[in-house]
Amino acid sequence: MPGEGDALLHVALYAAGALGILSLLLMLQVLVVTQASTRRQRRRNTFQARLRPLLAAEALGIGQPGLEAPAQERERRWWLETWNQMQATMRGASHARLNRLLCALAMDRHAMALLARRDMRSRLLALACFRELGDPGYWPQLLPHLRDRNPIKSLAAADALVAIDPGRAMRHLLPEAMRRRDWAHGRLAWLCHRAGQAALTPPLLELLASRPSEAPLARLLALLPYADARALAPWARRRLADTVRMPGPAERAGALQVLRALGDPGDRDRIVAAMRDPEPDVRLAAVAALRAQATLEDIPAILPMLADRSWAVRQEAATSLATLPRATPALLASLASEVMDRYGREALQRAIAEARP
Amino acid sequence: MSPAPTEWLQLGFIGYFIALNAGYLGLNLLSMASLQRYMRGHPGPGESPAYLGIEPAVSLLVPAYNEEATIRTSVRSMLQLQYPEFELVVVNDGSKDGTLKALVDEFQLVAQPQPLQLALPHAQVRGIYRSLRHANLRVIDKANGGKADALNAGINAARHGLFCAVDADSILQRDSLLRVVQPFLEDERTIAAGGTVRIANGSTVRGGFLESAGIPAGWLARFQIVEYLRAFLFGRLGWSPMNAVLIISGAFGLFDRARVIAAGGYRHDTVGEDMELVVRLHRWHRERRRPYRIQYVPDPICWTEAPEDAGTLGRQRSRWQRGLSESLAQHAGWALGPRGGAPGWLAWPFMAVFEWFGPLVELSGYAFMLAGFAAGVVSALALTVFLTVAIGMGIMLSVNGLLLEALSFRVYARKRDSLLLFLVAILENLGYRQLNTLWRVRGLWQWASRRKQQWGAMKRSGSWGQ
């Protein structure tokens, strides 16, 4: 009907108009957001450009006038961000001076206020500040954040706790790490690296001795490279010798990694025995462990590994031979000519070419 | 009286465009939420992620075919990437020009007795070279087999657990590797991470690195900037939280080497080998119930030269459509089956309806509505509604893409650039999108008629050459 059609046409035209207005409003928002963020960035740059020399002078111990806590909330945040960035590059007395400055200006209280906020950026900034501050007085307030459901926040809290007291932090962190699947290994490894061997090793040994199940055990084994090999060696030797409760391939490989780091010639027999393990990962770890302490006398033990079923084991064996101390080019060339396995020979030729260009 | 068939068709075409734009709007909203979460937990624009000291080693694989003009600059720039440990493996895929000689001369390459573990099939390798000047540079010279073939050879030669497939003409940022590896550090289920590809035309590039972004002078490249923001950036980012990203650009993507080998590597029988691999990775993991994540990194970390002439652009878009068609068709059985999950039950149907056969529906819609109006079969009302949803909503989506860009990375921060892009966002929907649809229909036809896949040659500006 003509009237109804006209009405619908009007509706359609209004809809087109509305879309057009919406597009214009979106564009206006784009302009506003862009300009606002550009202005904000400019103000921030100006503030930070003024603050940085003052902080640098304070870090050097030649305090300048004009260093005071900002009144505006926004500027207090920028102050903390700049302080954080500077502290990341500071060490020793300079680091300590900037920490004292933070407390003198009561900016630590502002950081605590940020920690209580709900938004992630504020909390991450606050946790980063407490990481740099390293003050044990804040331990009780930071510990609950270790169990935050958000992995980024919980790892940031872990980082701050490690900075305050590495040993104490590891005792809380490792059990949490065994439980949490959302803590990626890379982040966890970094925390262990920061905490140091002395902090990591005792709780790690305790947890390994508690015979965890497969998944948590795998997470612990992945941290072995960051622990003290000397302290771990008894555990490693016990596990390799255990015929009652046989360790799995991952545990055997992990134990061999420890012996590799230790480099004790007394473990040579254990290592050579592991080179006959049915699992390729274990054989690889064994060859790598022998490589760490190999001499020319170990050639008969390593040479057969060039014919191993596993590609990776062959390459590792080849690299081990090519990098033997006091192995002359003539010796290596004659070794290569003796290898009957074609793949092993190629692997050795590759390793020789790379080791001795 | 029931509506005539022509009225059903009108309703159908209008309904299709409403669904198309509403779908993309929904993805944009998801992208916005995903972007906000990302920006809260990651370094902002202009800041690089911190070195942790435990970043996994990466093998950078660069397939090269007839890249004599730019290969030296590309390799030099990639060697300067800020990353703790990586190797660069350039695969010369049977170039007919002096690509290999340029590499040998520039980087002091010598022959290396390197055995290759043939985990994936590829054309014959003629020689492997290592650089005396750069210990982490190797070059594989092989018979021509195509990009997928070259990447498979690179995967076989790679020494590290992660490999990054990079186009030889990709322009990276110094922290590109550091950014794209973050998903692997944050979630150990991650098996692939895609970098966002941006248009480099109009930008300042020095020494192979992007110094500052700019708006190109040519309108085709300008349209592609808006198109990339709307469809390729925020369109794909919306799928990432659902673990349903179906495409990681071949220009820059980081993968778990062992998983890719287990899934069979790159296929040779498709021009869309990048998308096909990602879909197959989804399939392989879902069929075996292996936990995994394929993530999309929204940071602008890879820049590429977009075609500035219609011929090259048309061939590119036809090729992309063929690749998409091949990838979706090959995995249709899995996608709609019980192991499809979000990638199979959500992303695949979306792509099938709006990207695969969508261009045919769109072209038919335009043709029918315009011809019908001229013939008096389609009313002014119906045509107005159709144009409103097809073009009006399209403009709104394009502008929404600009908003998301302004809220996040602000690559084009000047007011003048924003206003220009607004104009581009409007004009993009008044001819460019329709032309694109034509090219995509051509690609669909080429797929359907089983035309032999060809890449064609891209006209390069060469402004970033040696």
Short mmCIF file of N, CA and C in Angstrom, two decimals, chain B residues 31 46 53 72-73 148-149 167-168 187 199 210 267 274 326 328 352 357 391 402 407:
data_model
loop_
_atom_site.label_atom_id
_atom_site.label_comp_id
_atom_site.label_asym_id
_atom_site.label_seq_id
_atom_site.Cartn_x
_atom_site.Cartn_y
_atom_site.Cartn_z
N SER B 31 37.01 -7.57 20.01
CA SER B 31 38.38 -7.07 19.86
C SER B 31 38.65 -5.96 20.85
N GLY B 46 55.32 2.38 22.07
CA GLY B 46 56.61 3.03 22.28
C GLY B 46 57.47 2.36 23.32
N GLY B 53 65.61 -12.84 30.07
CA GLY B 53 66.76 -13.72 30.09
C GLY B 53 66.41 -15.17 29.87
N ARG B 72 69.71 -8.16 0.65
CA ARG B 72 70.81 -7.77 1.53
C ARG B 72 70.30 -6.90 2.68
N THR B 73 69.46 -5.92 2.33
CA THR B 73 68.91 -5.04 3.36
C THR B 73 68.04 -5.83 4.33
N ALA B 148 55.67 -22.65 0.35
CA ALA B 148 55.43 -23.70 1.34
C ALA B 148 56.59 -24.68 1.37
N ASP B 149 57.06 -25.03 0.20
CA ASP B 149 58.18 -25.96 0.07
C ASP B 149 59.44 -25.38 0.73
N ASP B 167 58.33 -13.15 5.69
CA ASP B 167 58.54 -12.86 4.27
C ASP B 167 59.82 -12.04 4.13
N ALA B 168 60.50 -12.26 3.00
CA ALA B 168 61.77 -11.55 2.79
C ALA B 168 61.56 -10.04 2.71
N ASP B 187 51.77 -18.35 28.32
CA ASP B 187 50.91 -19.52 28.34
C ASP B 187 51.63 -20.65 27.62
N ILE B 199 50.41 -1.67 6.96
CA ILE B 199 50.82 -1.17 5.65
C ILE B 199 51.99 -0.21 5.83
N LEU B 210 61.37 0.15 10.38
CA LEU B 210 60.41 1.25 10.25
C LEU B 210 60.75 2.33 11.26
N ARG B 267 51.55 -27.25 3.38
CA ARG B 267 51.12 -28.02 2.20
C ARG B 267 51.52 -27.29 0.94
N ASP B 274 49.57 -20.40 4.53
CA ASP B 274 49.60 -19.88 5.89
C ASP B 274 48.29 -20.18 6.61
N GLU B 326 40.50 -22.89 -0.56
CA GLU B 326 41.18 -24.19 -0.43
C GLU B 326 41.26 -24.61 1.04
N LEU B 328 39.48 -23.68 3.69
CA LEU B 328 38.19 -24.00 4.31
C LEU B 328 37.62 -25.30 3.74
N ALA B 352 33.10 -19.15 6.24
CA ALA B 352 32.49 -19.76 5.05
C ALA B 352 31.38 -18.89 4.49
N PHE B 357 31.96 -17.68 0.50
CA PHE B 357 30.93 -17.45 -0.51
C PHE B 357 30.33 -16.05 -0.43
N ILE B 391 26.37 -0.19 2.47
CA ILE B 391 27.39 0.85 2.45
C ILE B 391 27.43 1.61 3.78
N LEU B 402 38.95 2.64 12.99
CA LEU B 402 39.80 3.78 13.33
C LEU B 402 39.74 4.08 14.82
N LEU B 407 42.28 4.00 20.17
CA LEU B 407 42.25 3.58 21.57
C LEU B 407 43.46 2.74 21.94
#
